[in-house]
Amino acid sequence: MSEIDKAWRLRTSVVLLRILIGWHFLYEGVIKLYDPEWTSFGYLASAQGPLKQFFLAMTNEAIINWTDGLNIAALIIVGLTLILGIFERVGTVIGIGLLAMYYLAHPPFPWLEQIHAEGNYWFVNKNLIELAALLVIYQLPTADYFGLHRILKKNKEDIKN
Amino acid sequence: MKWTRRDMLKGLAGLPLVGGIWWAAAANSVLSSQKRSEILEQLNIEPSYPTSLPSITGPPIRVGIIGFGIRGDQLCRSLGFATNEWISEMRKEADEDSQHTALEEFLAQEKLNVKLVAVCDIFDKRANKAIASFKTDDNDIKRYKTYQEMIDSGDVDAVIIATPDHWHAPMSIYALNRGVHVYVEKPMAHTVEETYTLREAAENSSARFMVGHQHRQTLSFKTAQDIIEKGVLGHVSMIQTNTNRNDDNGAWNYDIEAEASEQTIDWEQFLGTAPKIPFNKNHFFRWRKWWEYGSGLSGDLLTHDYDRLNCVMNMGIPNSVTASGGIYTHNDGRNVPDVLQVNMEFPDYKLGASQEKGKEKGMTFIYSATLGNGFSRPTFLMGHDGTMELGNKLTIWPDGSSTKYADLLEAERMHPSEPIYQYDPAANIPDAISSATSQYFADKGLMWTYIDGVRVDSTYLHLREWLSSIKNGGKLSCGIQEGFEEAISAHMAGLSYKLGRRIDWNSTEQIIEPIEGINFDEVLLSSV
């Protein structure tokens, strides 16, 4: 297989990964946006692990609405940037931050009771894997190959020329 | 512009994808909340929130506590008075575990306009404990050796009675006859005769009388009343309620304190009308195990379950009661049963029928108790159209063969295994069609700690209602009528167990149907 071929395959795979993760984030964000009764209260109030107090503090009556609003906004931003292929690195960093918080609120440590878990996990769960996948996307930007950035970049090049 | 077709495709391919995902998410979200509100609308249940009472203004109400044992201690705490011992113990617990918030909640509890001015306990240690903790610059508390001295002193406006059962009625009657307000623990009377005398005393007294069934304040029960009235469950033909305990404390084997002796306990006063026997620590501390002073499962724990359902269903005294059981798990010298089954029949009960007229009438209330197994069996109200699980939270499932919900079941908008309504007074919103997670939180009772940041103590609410009515009048949620129904039903269960036969209620004459040659009170007080 030629180097060009290899590069094409890698790029295409990363684009696929980027879009799927974006899809996941966008869907979660929009579902919550349209559900007036959704709140992160339960997830945070039942937090465990080393940062438990931090997450409990976020359930404070005065800030829970901000917590919810920011979570929805962040989910949608990550979704849009990854799917559309624009500011993908910004989106990736926000996504990593979100996933790190989800992971730490309910870390799959063997000495903690597993709640909100639909499978069986030992230190590693899907949040952590998705986080690692975002690290790959951060290292291999593809928006100028597949995404709005491709058009914007050309636009800029046109202006320069 | 040198955009190629390829650029456009690869550059803009994300846009329709975003549109599609957005539409799908929004549609799903809106659809499920529509489904939820549609069912909620049809059920039309109105969750009730704490009622606001007129405040207790003017000079503080002067309260005396009679009986400062385990329950007396708890009642005083709900009243706003915690012992030094309890405070230091809770402080220690909180230091060890930040989740332990009992002390914090106690301190956050709104202060009632009362003074705890008198204590009467026949065990020196307990009376002294109350004095040591509650005597402060602005609360002068005095010990009385007898309840008569306390009530006659003119220094108390109201008394809280938390003594063994055989003292409940005599003390209540004494106070009511002298215009002193009474809050008495359940059951309000130990014999059938006392039940009537107490009712008369309460009806003729200017003082307010409240029975300590604090769960009448539990918000889910208030909501359950609304559900029953609106016929959400259809005709309820069976109620199952249970007691499951499997520990020493639950089997009334309380600690026997070292300081107890004939010198520190007024044994004669403890016995009262009970058979005269020599000083016995076991009887003093664990009186619930003997019919002479207590009433076992039927008077102690059945009354809780009966009353909380009576508050929801308003079913009154059963037409008949049968009971059976035995001493199977704690054969330690007690004479009250530790396993007990009670069936109460309400053949005329009808509410919420959804089928053709005349088909549905009558209900059985089943109480099943064991002190030898702690597996939690919930309370179920079983109707033709649905089943309700009733606890601190409340859940309703539709019945697969419901008449009322036939269309919704047919259209698969409802499913027998999915709750159609869930009420958790700690959550802000009623939750129809629960997700697994919210179910989990409710089950765990996690949200309890978060009602406006304060856990609600139902005993506090119950006492507050009583105190408020002393100042402002108003109906009490567990007054003499409710207490009378509870006491008679419990007596019927005790009699049935002891006599091994059905006990009937004569509703015309308002008496337990007499049985020739049998004196009910002798039977109730007898050791076998």
XYZ file of C-alpha atoms in Angstrom:
689
model
C 0.000 0.000 0.000
C 1.406 3.382 -0.939
C 2.041 6.095 1.649
C -0.679 8.233 0.061
C -3.121 5.398 0.331
C -2.234 4.886 3.972
C -2.612 8.556 4.744
C -6.013 8.636 3.011
C -7.245 5.690 5.025
C -6.027 7.133 8.296
C -7.599 10.510 7.523
C -10.901 8.953 6.549
C -10.964 6.852 9.714
C -10.295 9.879 11.903
C -13.031 11.833 10.126
C -15.431 8.977 10.794
C -14.416 8.882 14.452
C -14.773 12.663 14.709
C -18.259 12.635 13.217
C -19.471 9.761 15.357
C -18.275 11.418 18.564
C -19.790 14.704 17.432
C -23.042 12.913 16.723
C -23.077 11.441 20.209
C -22.460 14.814 21.878
C -24.931 16.743 19.735
C -27.744 14.263 20.278
C -27.198 14.262 24.064
C -27.110 18.053 24.136
C -30.231 18.626 22.046
C -32.267 15.979 23.908
C -31.523 17.814 27.135
C -32.146 21.201 25.562
C -35.703 20.259 24.645
C -36.518 18.489 27.910
C -37.524 21.154 30.423
C -37.390 18.653 33.276
C -33.875 17.418 32.651
C -31.314 18.232 35.289
C -27.843 17.011 36.141
C -28.804 17.152 39.824
C -29.128 13.406 40.316
C -25.880 12.567 38.552
C -23.973 15.150 40.566
C -25.727 14.602 43.886
C -24.775 10.940 43.786
C -21.160 11.642 42.796
C -18.443 9.511 44.309
C -14.686 9.398 44.405
C -12.032 11.985 45.216
C -13.899 14.982 43.760
C -17.241 14.186 45.356
C -17.382 17.461 47.302
C -16.684 19.481 44.176
C -19.572 17.846 42.315
C -21.879 18.189 45.297
C -21.096 21.889 45.370
C -22.320 22.143 41.774
C -25.786 20.973 42.866
C -26.198 24.069 45.006
C -29.589 25.612 44.353
C -28.022 28.894 43.303
C -25.883 27.403 40.562
C -27.585 24.186 39.455
C -29.286 26.029 36.574
C -25.917 27.329 35.419
C -24.437 23.865 35.739
C -27.222 22.449 33.590
C -27.106 25.245 31.044
C -23.346 25.100 30.622
C -23.431 21.340 30.278
C -26.022 21.537 27.499
C -24.137 24.351 25.748
C -20.853 22.470 25.975
C -22.372 19.271 24.633
C -23.882 21.094 21.660
C -20.688 23.054 20.923
C -18.619 19.880 20.902
C -21.219 18.197 18.687
C -21.359 21.063 16.181
C -17.608 21.608 15.918
C -16.835 17.938 15.433
C -19.567 17.235 12.910
C -19.244 20.455 10.947
C -15.450 20.398 11.045
C -14.803 23.877 12.335
C -12.816 24.949 15.392
C -12.443 21.239 15.960
C -9.556 21.637 18.393
C -11.572 23.966 20.610
C -14.436 21.472 20.524
C -12.069 18.608 21.267
C -10.641 20.334 24.329
C -14.139 21.122 25.678
C -15.154 17.521 25.019
C -12.141 16.182 26.890
C -12.994 18.458 29.817
C -16.618 17.291 29.893
C -15.720 13.632 29.672
C -13.101 13.996 32.376
C -15.789 15.419 34.659
C -18.280 12.680 33.801
C -15.598 10.113 34.469
C -14.516 11.639 37.764
C -18.055 12.113 39.075
C -18.605 8.368 38.884
C -15.176 6.778 38.508
C -15.317 3.009 37.942
C -13.020 2.263 40.845
C -13.498 -1.189 42.346
C -13.945 0.210 45.870
C -16.881 2.396 44.841
C -20.429 1.262 44.202
C -21.177 1.397 40.482
C -24.174 3.534 39.670
C -25.224 4.823 36.255
C -23.252 1.948 34.743
C -24.936 -0.210 32.126
C -21.963 -2.576 31.842
C -19.079 -3.806 33.937
C -16.027 -1.621 34.321
C -12.739 -1.728 36.157
C -10.974 1.674 36.089
C -11.710 1.985 32.362
C -15.157 2.886 31.114
C -16.640 4.292 27.916
C -16.211 7.874 29.038
C -12.496 7.315 29.381
C -12.254 5.617 25.989
C -14.182 8.425 24.290
C -11.847 10.864 26.013
C -8.822 9.023 24.594
C -10.427 9.061 21.153
C -10.745 12.843 21.418
C -7.011 12.997 22.158
C -6.413 11.277 18.826
C -8.677 13.734 17.046
C -6.826 16.603 18.682
C -3.523 15.243 17.382
C -4.875 14.609 13.884
C -7.014 17.551 12.794
C -9.131 16.733 9.756
C -11.404 19.758 9.426
C -9.456 21.158 6.495
C -9.921 17.876 4.717
C -13.554 17.191 5.611
C -15.529 20.049 7.124
C -16.406 23.706 6.923
C -12.825 24.573 7.603
C -11.953 23.289 4.148
C -14.083 26.021 2.605
C -12.983 28.750 4.997
C -9.346 27.884 4.406
C -9.798 28.146 0.643
C -11.541 31.445 1.150
C -8.549 32.774 3.049
C -6.138 31.453 0.445
C -8.211 33.214 -2.234
C -7.998 36.484 -0.370
C -4.238 36.088 0.036
C -3.853 35.404 -3.640
C -13.376 31.492 -5.707
C -11.973 28.189 -6.688
C -14.274 25.885 -4.865
C -14.662 22.612 -6.552
C -17.646 20.348 -6.306
C -15.490 18.116 -4.126
C -14.760 21.040 -1.770
C -18.445 21.775 -1.409
C -19.299 18.148 -0.690
C -16.562 17.613 1.852
C -16.940 21.049 3.361
C -20.671 21.067 3.863
C -21.473 17.381 4.388
C -21.741 17.985 8.149
C -24.642 20.436 7.788
C -27.425 18.026 6.813
C -26.091 15.649 9.436
C -26.426 18.327 12.107
C -29.931 19.097 10.872
C -30.915 15.450 11.009
C -29.521 14.827 14.480
C -31.016 18.032 15.830
C -34.421 17.150 14.480
C -34.286 13.591 15.824
C -33.205 14.669 19.301
C -35.729 17.481 19.542
C -38.563 15.308 18.250
C -37.744 12.497 20.668
C -37.426 14.821 23.601
C -40.661 16.653 22.857
C -42.505 13.417 22.149
C -41.524 11.846 25.445
C -42.409 14.914 27.465
C -45.730 15.104 25.595
C -46.384 11.481 26.445
C -45.555 12.237 30.030
C -47.785 15.273 30.340
C -50.613 13.498 28.518
C -50.634 10.705 31.100
C -50.177 13.140 33.965
C -53.075 15.180 32.645
C -55.275 12.140 32.474
C -54.304 11.057 36.006
C -54.800 14.622 37.230
C -52.944 13.994 40.466
C -51.950 16.974 42.521
C -48.923 16.379 44.691
C -49.343 18.133 47.976
C -46.633 20.211 49.531
C -46.271 21.077 53.208
C -49.269 22.987 54.452
C -48.569 26.320 56.000
C -49.977 26.740 59.471
C -50.771 29.929 61.321
C -47.771 30.682 63.482
C -47.674 30.050 67.201
C -47.641 33.607 68.489
C -47.996 35.114 71.938
C -46.412 33.761 75.094
C -44.660 30.416 74.576
C -46.697 27.275 75.189
C -45.517 25.569 78.388
C -45.067 21.889 77.664
C -44.432 18.992 80.036
C -43.052 15.627 78.948
C -44.333 12.503 80.686
C -42.030 9.585 80.008
C -38.527 10.499 78.889
C -37.454 7.131 77.494
C -36.491 6.378 73.904
C -39.577 7.951 72.316
C -39.790 10.802 74.825
C -36.244 11.743 73.959
C -37.094 11.771 70.233
C -40.252 13.807 70.754
C -38.376 16.433 72.742
C -35.863 16.663 69.923
C -38.629 17.262 67.417
C -39.884 19.923 69.779
C -36.457 21.578 69.621
C -34.809 20.140 72.736
C -31.921 17.715 72.320
C -29.999 16.208 75.195
C -26.314 17.014 75.659
C -25.576 13.311 75.256
C -27.293 13.184 71.870
C -25.615 16.344 70.636
C -22.129 15.129 71.499
C -22.808 11.728 70.000
C -24.061 13.279 66.749
C -21.122 15.665 66.669
C -18.812 12.676 66.869
C -20.727 10.913 64.079
C -20.537 14.012 61.900
C -16.791 14.310 62.494
C -16.311 10.746 61.382
C -18.633 10.972 58.407
C -19.530 14.228 56.718
C -22.671 12.561 55.345
C -24.032 12.293 58.866
C -26.228 15.367 59.022
C -28.586 14.598 61.924
C -27.150 17.343 64.110
C -27.029 19.849 61.288
C -30.678 19.127 60.487
C -31.668 19.427 64.120
C -29.995 22.820 64.378
C -31.629 23.975 61.163
C -35.094 22.984 62.379
C -37.335 26.001 62.827
C -37.793 26.884 66.491
C -41.268 26.390 67.918
C -42.687 28.894 70.349
C -42.562 26.532 73.333
C -40.875 26.109 76.648
C -40.211 22.634 78.009
C -41.008 23.368 81.628
C -41.716 19.988 83.184
C -40.537 16.403 83.077
C -42.081 13.399 84.743
C -40.170 10.152 84.622
C -40.181 7.483 87.280
C -36.556 6.544 86.544
C -34.243 9.084 88.212
C -31.573 8.788 85.560
C -33.909 9.825 82.770
C -35.504 12.688 84.647
C -32.074 13.983 85.637
C -30.866 13.714 82.062
C -33.718 15.946 80.910
C -33.065 18.490 83.661
C -29.321 18.559 82.965
C -29.840 19.185 79.270
C -32.880 21.445 79.154
C -32.398 23.687 82.164
C -31.029 26.884 80.710
C -31.249 30.585 81.427
C -34.348 30.960 79.334
C -35.884 27.534 79.924
C -36.588 26.525 83.499
C -37.561 22.880 83.744
C -38.814 21.128 86.854
C -39.143 17.458 87.701
C -42.446 16.045 88.958
C -42.649 12.671 90.671
C -46.155 11.945 89.398
C -48.094 13.006 86.337
C -50.928 14.258 88.566
C -48.604 16.719 90.294
C -47.397 17.980 86.944
C -50.859 18.422 85.473
C -52.234 19.980 88.656
C -49.283 22.341 89.076
C -50.837 24.973 86.851
C -47.429 25.424 85.271
C -48.044 23.378 82.130
C -50.422 24.173 79.274
C -49.851 20.935 77.436
C -48.381 17.481 77.994
C -46.699 14.984 75.728
C -47.266 11.408 76.857
C -44.656 8.836 75.863
C -45.136 6.170 78.515
C -45.916 2.439 78.263
C -49.300 1.812 76.609
C -51.215 1.024 79.797
C -50.652 4.576 80.979
C -51.713 6.384 77.787
C -55.434 6.660 78.465
C -55.408 7.288 82.244
C -52.923 10.146 81.847
C -54.688 11.598 78.800
C -58.038 11.521 80.564
C -56.603 13.142 83.675
C -55.120 15.980 81.643
C -58.131 16.496 79.362
C -60.465 16.685 82.345
C -58.326 19.543 83.617
C -58.143 21.411 80.344
C -54.509 20.506 79.667
C -53.737 19.781 75.994
C -52.554 16.264 75.173
C -50.245 14.710 72.594
C -50.194 10.980 73.248
C -48.232 8.218 71.614
C -50.084 5.399 69.906
C -52.088 3.326 70.655
C -54.101 5.875 72.557
C -55.720 3.258 74.819
C -54.806 -0.144 76.209
C -58.284 -1.553 76.806
C -61.668 -1.299 75.096
C -63.268 0.443 78.038
C -60.540 3.093 78.224
C -60.978 3.798 74.538
C -64.554 4.946 75.139
C -63.734 6.850 78.335
C -60.932 8.673 76.579
C -63.162 9.539 73.628
C -65.706 11.006 75.991
C -63.045 12.968 77.859
C -61.625 14.373 74.629
C -65.026 15.329 73.279
C -65.989 17.088 76.485
C -62.694 18.847 77.009
C -61.739 22.317 75.877
C -58.186 21.040 75.422
C -56.735 19.783 72.121
C -56.062 16.062 71.821
C -53.660 14.584 69.281
C -52.508 11.004 68.747
C -48.867 10.637 67.757
C -49.284 9.163 64.301
C -46.776 11.526 62.796
C -46.853 9.837 59.392
C -50.121 11.670 58.716
C -47.756 14.514 57.855
C -45.881 12.446 55.269
C -46.351 14.157 51.964
C -46.694 11.044 49.884
C -49.693 9.961 51.978
C -51.385 13.271 51.391
C -50.823 12.801 47.685
C -52.101 9.243 47.942
C -55.390 10.576 49.330
C -55.839 12.626 46.194
C -55.032 9.601 44.040
C -57.623 7.443 45.797
C -60.276 10.138 45.627
C -59.716 10.592 41.903
C -60.056 6.873 41.296
C -56.667 6.501 39.644
C -56.354 2.936 40.940
C -59.968 1.967 40.301
C -61.658 -0.157 42.910
C -59.119 -1.205 45.540
C -59.976 -4.713 46.719
C -56.826 -5.430 48.667
C -54.237 -3.635 50.707
C -51.113 -5.412 51.812
C -48.937 -3.888 54.425
C -46.105 -5.377 56.411
C -43.646 -5.167 59.242
C -40.273 -6.768 58.712
C -37.695 -6.563 61.442
C -34.838 -8.802 62.353
C -32.847 -7.193 65.121
C -32.930 -6.856 68.896
C -34.066 -3.284 68.870
C -36.842 -4.129 66.430
C -37.942 -6.990 68.676
C -38.138 -4.555 71.623
C -35.116 -5.975 73.437
C -33.881 -2.559 74.442
C -30.814 -1.966 76.620
C -31.198 -2.590 80.321
C -29.475 0.273 82.031
C -27.043 -0.405 84.859
C -28.384 2.405 87.045
C -31.815 0.784 87.241
C -32.793 -0.396 90.722
C -35.674 -0.244 93.138
C -34.046 2.877 94.543
C -33.907 4.710 91.224
C -37.219 3.526 89.759
C -40.696 4.068 91.183
C -41.820 0.526 90.449
C -45.314 0.874 91.945
C -46.051 3.773 89.636
C -44.725 1.881 86.649
C -47.111 -0.994 87.340
C -50.176 1.182 87.847
C -53.148 -1.046 87.108
C -50.949 -3.908 85.879
C -50.654 -7.061 88.031
C -48.468 -6.523 91.085
C -45.179 -8.301 90.582
C -41.754 -7.771 92.182
C -39.334 -5.276 90.641
C -38.265 -6.513 87.227
C -35.808 -4.610 85.017
C -36.682 -6.691 82.026
C -40.308 -5.618 82.269
C -39.387 -2.003 82.900
C -37.139 -1.501 79.890
C -38.763 -3.999 77.540
C -42.409 -3.486 78.464
C -43.537 -3.783 74.832
C -43.081 -7.557 75.109
C -45.914 -8.072 77.596
C -49.639 -7.596 77.179
C -49.829 -6.213 80.711
C -48.119 -2.972 79.644
C -47.911 -3.037 75.872
C -49.883 -4.498 73.019
C -47.309 -6.219 70.868
C -47.447 -6.108 67.095
C -51.160 -5.315 66.957
C -51.005 -2.212 69.126
C -47.470 -1.143 68.471
C -46.869 -1.595 64.765
C -50.159 -2.577 63.124
C -51.546 0.739 64.374
C -48.958 2.598 62.281
C -49.913 0.752 59.138
C -53.619 0.817 59.827
C -53.606 4.535 60.524
C -51.523 5.527 57.533
C -53.907 3.614 55.280
C -56.915 4.960 57.123
C -55.571 8.429 56.424
C -55.354 7.582 52.715
C -58.508 5.458 52.308
C -60.664 6.775 55.138
C -62.006 3.263 55.620
C -62.749 3.462 59.349
C -63.265 0.484 61.631
C -63.394 -2.914 59.864
C -66.595 -4.978 59.937
C -64.585 -7.927 61.169
C -61.046 -8.958 61.994
C -59.282 -12.296 62.093
C -55.723 -12.749 63.256
C -53.226 -15.491 63.867
C -49.579 -15.834 64.703
C -47.309 -16.902 67.507
C -44.042 -16.492 69.333
C -41.745 -18.064 66.755
C -38.604 -15.971 66.583
C -37.998 -14.581 70.075
C -38.955 -17.187 72.598
C -37.460 -15.182 75.431
C -40.232 -15.015 77.978
C -42.386 -12.471 76.159
C -46.100 -13.085 75.832
C -46.912 -10.963 72.779
C -46.529 -12.628 69.356
C -43.533 -11.883 67.160
C -45.173 -13.196 63.988
C -48.668 -11.932 63.293
C -51.103 -11.917 60.369
C -54.235 -9.784 60.525
C -57.072 -9.686 58.014
C -59.490 -6.806 58.276
C -62.670 -6.981 56.219
C -64.383 -3.923 54.786
C -67.213 -5.513 52.754
C -68.923 -2.188 52.092
C -65.898 -0.241 50.986
C -66.302 1.172 47.486
C -64.412 3.955 45.882
C -63.150 4.460 42.387
C -65.084 1.703 40.615
C -64.510 1.844 36.866
C -66.506 -1.190 35.791
C -70.267 -1.655 35.588
C -72.194 -0.559 38.638
C -72.508 -3.057 41.457
C -69.687 -5.308 40.344
C -67.056 -3.942 42.669
C -67.534 -3.551 46.397
C -65.524 -4.553 49.440
C -61.906 -4.713 50.448
C -59.538 -6.723 52.619
C -56.724 -5.105 54.512
C -53.905 -7.542 55.216
C -51.247 -6.843 57.769
C -48.387 -9.285 57.902
C -45.580 -8.962 60.397
C -42.493 -10.834 61.451
C -39.709 -9.915 63.807
C -37.525 -12.632 62.332
C -36.810 -11.335 58.833
C -35.779 -7.922 57.647
C -36.509 -8.194 53.933
C -38.429 -5.106 52.976
C -41.931 -5.912 51.749
C -43.524 -2.691 50.558
C -47.101 -1.587 51.109
C -49.311 -2.222 48.092
C -52.766 -0.877 47.318
C -54.221 -3.131 44.652
C -56.962 -1.749 42.444
C -58.658 -2.943 39.277
C -56.954 -0.211 37.248
C -53.630 0.061 38.978
C -51.308 -0.782 41.834
C -49.774 1.702 44.181
C -46.639 1.162 46.174
C -46.785 3.501 49.103
C -43.840 4.556 51.190
C -42.001 7.784 51.550
C -42.311 7.983 47.833
C -45.170 6.674 45.839
C -45.295 4.729 42.607
C -48.255 3.656 40.464
C -48.318 0.952 37.807
C -51.304 0.425 35.495
C -52.922 -2.997 35.632
C -52.726 -5.043 32.429
C -56.483 -5.676 32.515
C -57.516 -2.196 33.569
C -60.832 -0.905 32.224
C -59.920 2.690 32.736
C -56.617 2.531 30.865
C -57.649 -0.082 28.277
C -57.167 2.288 25.317
C -53.786 3.531 26.472
C -52.610 -0.010 27.144
C -53.875 -1.155 23.758
C -52.030 1.692 22.056
C -48.921 0.742 24.033
C -48.795 4.180 25.567
C -48.852 2.473 28.945
C -47.260 -0.768 29.943
C -48.050 -2.795 33.081
C -44.399 -3.018 34.025
C -43.718 0.707 33.694
C -44.782 3.144 36.400
C -47.194 5.779 35.148
C -46.681 8.014 38.076
C -44.070 8.539 40.691
C -44.156 11.030 43.482
C -41.156 11.831 45.554
C -41.774 14.793 47.835
C -38.074 15.472 47.752
C -37.978 15.988 44.012
C -39.281 19.168 42.495
C -41.499 17.660 39.892
C -43.814 14.704 39.577
C -42.207 12.118 37.409
C -44.390 10.060 35.145
C -42.755 7.157 33.329
C -39.616 7.044 35.369
C -36.239 6.399 33.975
C -34.144 3.731 35.614
C -31.977 6.405 37.155
C -34.677 8.449 38.822
C -36.117 5.194 40.109
C -32.744 4.437 41.556
C -32.457 7.780 43.309
C -35.897 7.497 44.757
C -35.251 3.973 46.006
C -32.030 4.998 47.600
C -33.743 7.915 49.265
C -30.887 10.046 48.003
C -32.983 13.087 47.390
C -34.376 13.159 50.868
C -31.576 15.282 52.140
C -32.298 17.948 49.583
C -35.768 19.346 50.277
C -34.775 22.975 50.215
C -31.603 21.805 51.850
C -33.450 20.524 54.926
C -34.868 17.098 55.635
C -38.407 17.253 56.857
C -39.059 15.534 60.180
C -42.686 14.397 60.267
C -42.827 14.280 64.075
C -41.833 17.928 64.117
C -44.644 18.722 61.656
C -47.133 16.722 63.710
C -46.188 18.472 66.955
C -46.262 21.836 65.221
C -49.784 21.171 63.977
C -50.900 20.307 67.509
C -49.209 23.374 69.028
C -50.580 25.653 66.346
C -54.103 24.375 66.972
C -53.688 25.093 70.701
C -53.163 28.750 69.820
C -55.211 29.089 66.681
C -57.723 26.225 66.618
C -58.167 24.217 63.420
C -58.712 20.561 62.695
C -56.086 18.088 63.830
C -55.014 15.415 61.399
C -55.019 12.707 64.083
C -57.558 13.687 66.693
C -59.882 11.620 68.827
C -61.950 10.119 65.994
C -58.863 8.852 64.152
C -57.394 7.656 67.444
C -60.618 5.872 68.324
C -60.753 4.031 64.995
C -57.105 3.032 65.321
C -57.457 1.821 68.921
C -60.633 -0.209 68.287
C -59.125 -1.852 65.191
C -55.994 -2.761 67.144
C -58.063 -4.166 70.029
C -60.050 -6.280 67.573
C -56.801 -7.676 66.134
C -55.415 -8.427 69.606
C -58.671 -10.086 70.668
C -58.872 -12.186 67.534
C -55.305 -13.393 67.989
C -55.873 -14.259 71.622
C -59.281 -15.855 71.223
C -58.493 -17.547 67.937
C -61.792 -16.395 66.407
C -63.330 -13.665 64.293
C -64.161 -10.404 66.034
C -67.038 -8.335 64.621
C -67.793 -4.651 64.817
C -71.359 -3.583 65.381
C -71.453 -0.291 63.548
C -75.016 0.567 64.563
C -74.256 0.412 68.217
C -70.619 1.397 67.766
C -69.365 -1.500 69.872
C -67.326 -4.641 69.370
C -69.952 -7.369 69.012
C -70.074 -8.996 72.466
C -69.260 -12.689 72.808
C -71.114 -14.454 75.561
C -69.051 -15.256 78.601
C -66.077 -13.241 77.461
C -64.835 -9.995 78.944
C -62.787 -8.346 76.204
C -60.627 -6.282 78.520
C -59.719 -9.284 80.635
C -58.678 -11.071 77.472
C -56.629 -8.132 76.220
C -54.732 -7.778 79.486
C -54.247 -11.492 80.109
C -50.799 -12.916 79.658
C -51.931 -15.614 77.222
